[in-house]
Amino acid sequence: EAYRNKGLAQFMTQQMMRVLMEKGCRRVQLHIPAWNKASICAAERQGFKRFADIRAFRIAGCIRFKTRRDCV
């Protein structure tokens, strides 16, 4: 609780984005569980957008992604 609402998530995200941009990264994708509302809100405040067409499937601890376009 002592670390909440202190701007740490914003600071860490800004630093992460700076390093990734310096390394030539053009896209960043976050994977946040639906139950983690605080992290979702923090990501959206930083400019991240939700993707409605991505669903995650878990097999033996590995995450596999499938879009609606792949389900034809």
Coordinates of N, CA and C in Angstrom, one line a residue:
E1 N 0.8 -1.2 0.0 CA 0.0 0.0 0.0 C 0.9 1.3 0.0
A2 N 2.0 1.2 0.6 CA 2.8 2.4 0.7 C 3.3 2.9 -0.6
Y3 N 3.3 2.0 -1.6 CA 3.8 2.3 -3.0 C 2.7 2.7 -3.9
R4 N 1.5 2.6 -3.5 CA 0.4 2.9 -4.4 C 0.2 4.4 -4.6
N5 N -0.2 4.8 -5.8 CA -0.5 6.2 -6.2 C 0.7 7.1 -6.0
K6 N 1.9 6.6 -6.2 CA 3.1 7.4 -6.1 C 3.7 7.7 -7.5
G7 N 3.1 7.2 -8.6 CA 3.6 7.4 -9.9 C 4.7 6.4 -10.3
L8 N 4.8 5.3 -9.6 CA 5.9 4.4 -9.9 C 5.6 3.6 -11.2
A9 N 4.4 3.2 -11.4 CA 4.0 2.5 -12.7 C 4.3 3.5 -13.9
Q10 N 3.9 4.7 -13.7 CA 4.1 5.7 -14.8 C 5.6 5.9 -15.1
F11 N 6.4 6.0 -14.0 CA 7.9 6.2 -14.2 C 8.5 5.0 -14.8
M12 N 8.1 3.8 -14.3 CA 8.7 2.6 -14.9 C 8.4 2.4 -16.4
T13 N 7.1 2.7 -16.7 CA 6.6 2.5 -18.1 C 7.4 3.5 -19.0
Q14 N 7.6 4.7 -18.5 CA 8.3 5.7 -19.3 C 9.7 5.3 -19.5
Q15 N 10.4 4.8 -18.5 CA 11.8 4.3 -18.6 C 11.8 3.1 -19.6
M16 N 10.9 2.2 -19.5 CA 10.9 1.0 -20.3 C 10.7 1.4 -21.8
M17 N 9.8 2.4 -22.0 CA 9.5 2.8 -23.4 C 10.7 3.6 -24.0
R18 N 11.4 4.3 -23.1 CA 12.6 5.0 -23.6 C 13.7 4.0 -24.0
V19 N 13.9 3.0 -23.2 CA 14.9 2.0 -23.6 C 14.5 1.2 -24.8
L20 N 13.3 0.8 -24.9 CA 12.8 0.1 -26.1 C 12.9 0.9 -27.3
M21 N 12.6 2.2 -27.3 CA 12.7 3.0 -28.5 C 14.2 3.2 -28.9
E22 N 15.1 3.3 -27.9 CA 16.5 3.4 -28.2 C 17.0 2.2 -28.9
K23 N 16.4 1.0 -28.6 CA 16.8 -0.2 -29.2 C 16.1 -0.5 -30.5
G24 N 15.2 0.4 -30.9 CA 14.6 0.3 -32.2 C 13.2 -0.4 -32.2
C25 N 12.7 -0.6 -31.0 CA 11.4 -1.3 -30.9 C 10.3 -0.4 -31.4
R26 N 9.4 -0.9 -32.2 CA 8.4 -0.1 -32.8 C 7.0 -0.4 -32.2
R27 N 6.9 -1.5 -31.5 CA 5.6 -1.8 -30.9 C 5.8 -2.5 -29.6
V28 N 4.9 -2.2 -28.6 CA 5.0 -2.8 -27.3 C 3.6 -3.4 -27.0
Q29 N 3.5 -4.6 -26.6 CA 2.2 -5.2 -26.2 C 2.3 -5.7 -24.8
L30 N 1.3 -5.3 -24.0 CA 1.3 -5.7 -22.6 C 0.3 -6.9 -22.5
H31 N 0.5 -7.8 -21.5 CA -0.4 -8.9 -21.2 C -0.8 -8.7 -19.8
I32 N -2.0 -8.2 -19.5 CA -2.5 -8.0 -18.2 C -3.7 -8.8 -17.9
P33 N -3.7 -9.6 -16.8 CA -5.0 -10.4 -16.6 C -6.2 -9.5 -16.4
A34 N -7.3 -9.9 -16.8 CA -8.5 -9.1 -16.8 C -8.9 -8.7 -15.4
W35 N -8.5 -9.5 -14.4 CA -8.9 -9.2 -13.0 C -8.0 -8.0 -12.4
N36 N -6.9 -7.7 -13.1 CA -6.0 -6.7 -12.6 C -6.4 -5.3 -13.1
K37 N -7.5 -4.8 -12.5 CA -8.0 -3.5 -13.0 C -7.1 -2.3 -12.8
A38 N -6.3 -2.3 -11.7 CA -5.4 -1.2 -11.5 C -4.3 -1.1 -12.5
S39 N -3.8 -2.3 -13.0 CA -2.8 -2.3 -14.0 C -3.4 -1.9 -15.4
I40 N -4.6 -2.4 -15.6 CA -5.3 -2.0 -16.9 C -5.5 -0.5 -16.9
C41 N -5.9 0.1 -15.8 CA -6.1 1.6 -15.8 C -4.8 2.3 -16.0
A42 N -3.7 1.8 -15.3 CA -2.4 2.4 -15.4 C -1.9 2.4 -16.9
A43 N -2.1 1.2 -17.5 CA -1.6 1.1 -18.9 C -2.4 2.0 -19.8
E44 N -3.7 2.1 -19.6 CA -4.5 3.0 -20.4 C -4.1 4.5 -20.2
R45 N -3.8 4.8 -19.0 CA -3.4 6.2 -18.7 C -2.0 6.5 -19.4
Q46 N -1.2 5.5 -19.7 CA 0.0 5.6 -20.4 C -0.2 5.6 -21.9
G47 N -1.4 5.4 -22.4 CA -1.6 5.5 -23.8 C -1.8 4.1 -24.5
F48 N -1.7 3.0 -23.7 CA -1.9 1.7 -24.3 C -3.4 1.5 -24.6
K49 N -3.7 0.9 -25.7 CA -5.1 0.6 -26.1 C -5.4 -0.9 -26.0
R50 N -6.7 -1.2 -25.7 CA -7.1 -2.6 -25.6 C -7.3 -3.1 -27.0
F51 N -7.0 -4.4 -27.3 CA -7.3 -5.0 -28.5 C -8.4 -6.0 -28.3
A52 N -9.5 -5.7 -28.9 CA -10.7 -6.6 -28.8 C -10.6 -7.9 -29.6
D53 N -9.7 -7.9 -30.6 CA -9.6 -9.1 -31.4 C -8.5 -10.1 -31.0
I54 N -7.9 -9.9 -29.8 CA -6.9 -10.9 -29.3 C -7.5 -11.7 -28.2
R55 N -7.3 -13.0 -28.2 CA -7.7 -13.9 -27.1 C -6.5 -14.7 -26.8
A56 N -6.3 -14.9 -25.5 CA -5.1 -15.7 -25.1 C -5.6 -17.1 -24.7
F57 N -4.8 -18.0 -25.1 CA -5.0 -19.4 -24.7 C -3.8 -20.0 -24.0
R58 N -3.9 -20.7 -22.9 CA -2.8 -21.2 -22.2 C -2.7 -22.7 -22.2
I59 N -1.5 -23.1 -22.6 CA -1.2 -24.6 -22.6 C 0.1 -24.8 -21.9
A60 N 0.0 -25.6 -20.8 CA 1.2 -25.9 -20.1 C 2.1 -24.7 -19.7
G61 N 1.4 -23.6 -19.3 CA 2.1 -22.4 -18.9 C 2.6 -21.5 -20.0
C62 N 2.4 -21.9 -21.3 CA 2.8 -21.1 -22.4 C 1.5 -20.4 -22.9
I63 N 1.7 -19.1 -23.4 CA 0.6 -18.4 -23.9 C 0.6 -18.4 -25.4
R64 N -0.5 -18.8 -26.0 CA -0.6 -18.8 -27.5 C -1.7 -17.8 -27.8
F65 N -1.5 -17.0 -28.9 CA -2.5 -16.0 -29.3 C -3.1 -16.4 -30.6
K66 N -4.4 -16.1 -30.7 CA -5.2 -16.3 -31.9 C -6.1 -15.2 -32.1
T67 N -6.1 -14.6 -33.2 CA -7.0 -13.5 -33.5 C -8.3 -14.1 -34.2
R68 N -9.3 -13.3 -34.2 CA -10.6 -13.7 -34.9 C -10.3 -14.1 -36.3
R69 N -9.4 -13.4 -37.0 CA -9.1 -13.7 -38.4 C -8.6 -15.1 -38.6
D70 N -7.9 -15.6 -37.6 CA -7.4 -17.0 -37.6 C -8.5 -18.0 -37.4
C71 N -9.7 -17.7 -37.0 CA -10.7 -18.6 -36.7 C -11.7 -18.9 -37.8
V72 N -11.3 -18.5 -39.0 CA -12.2 -18.6 -40.1 C -12.4 -20.1 -40.5

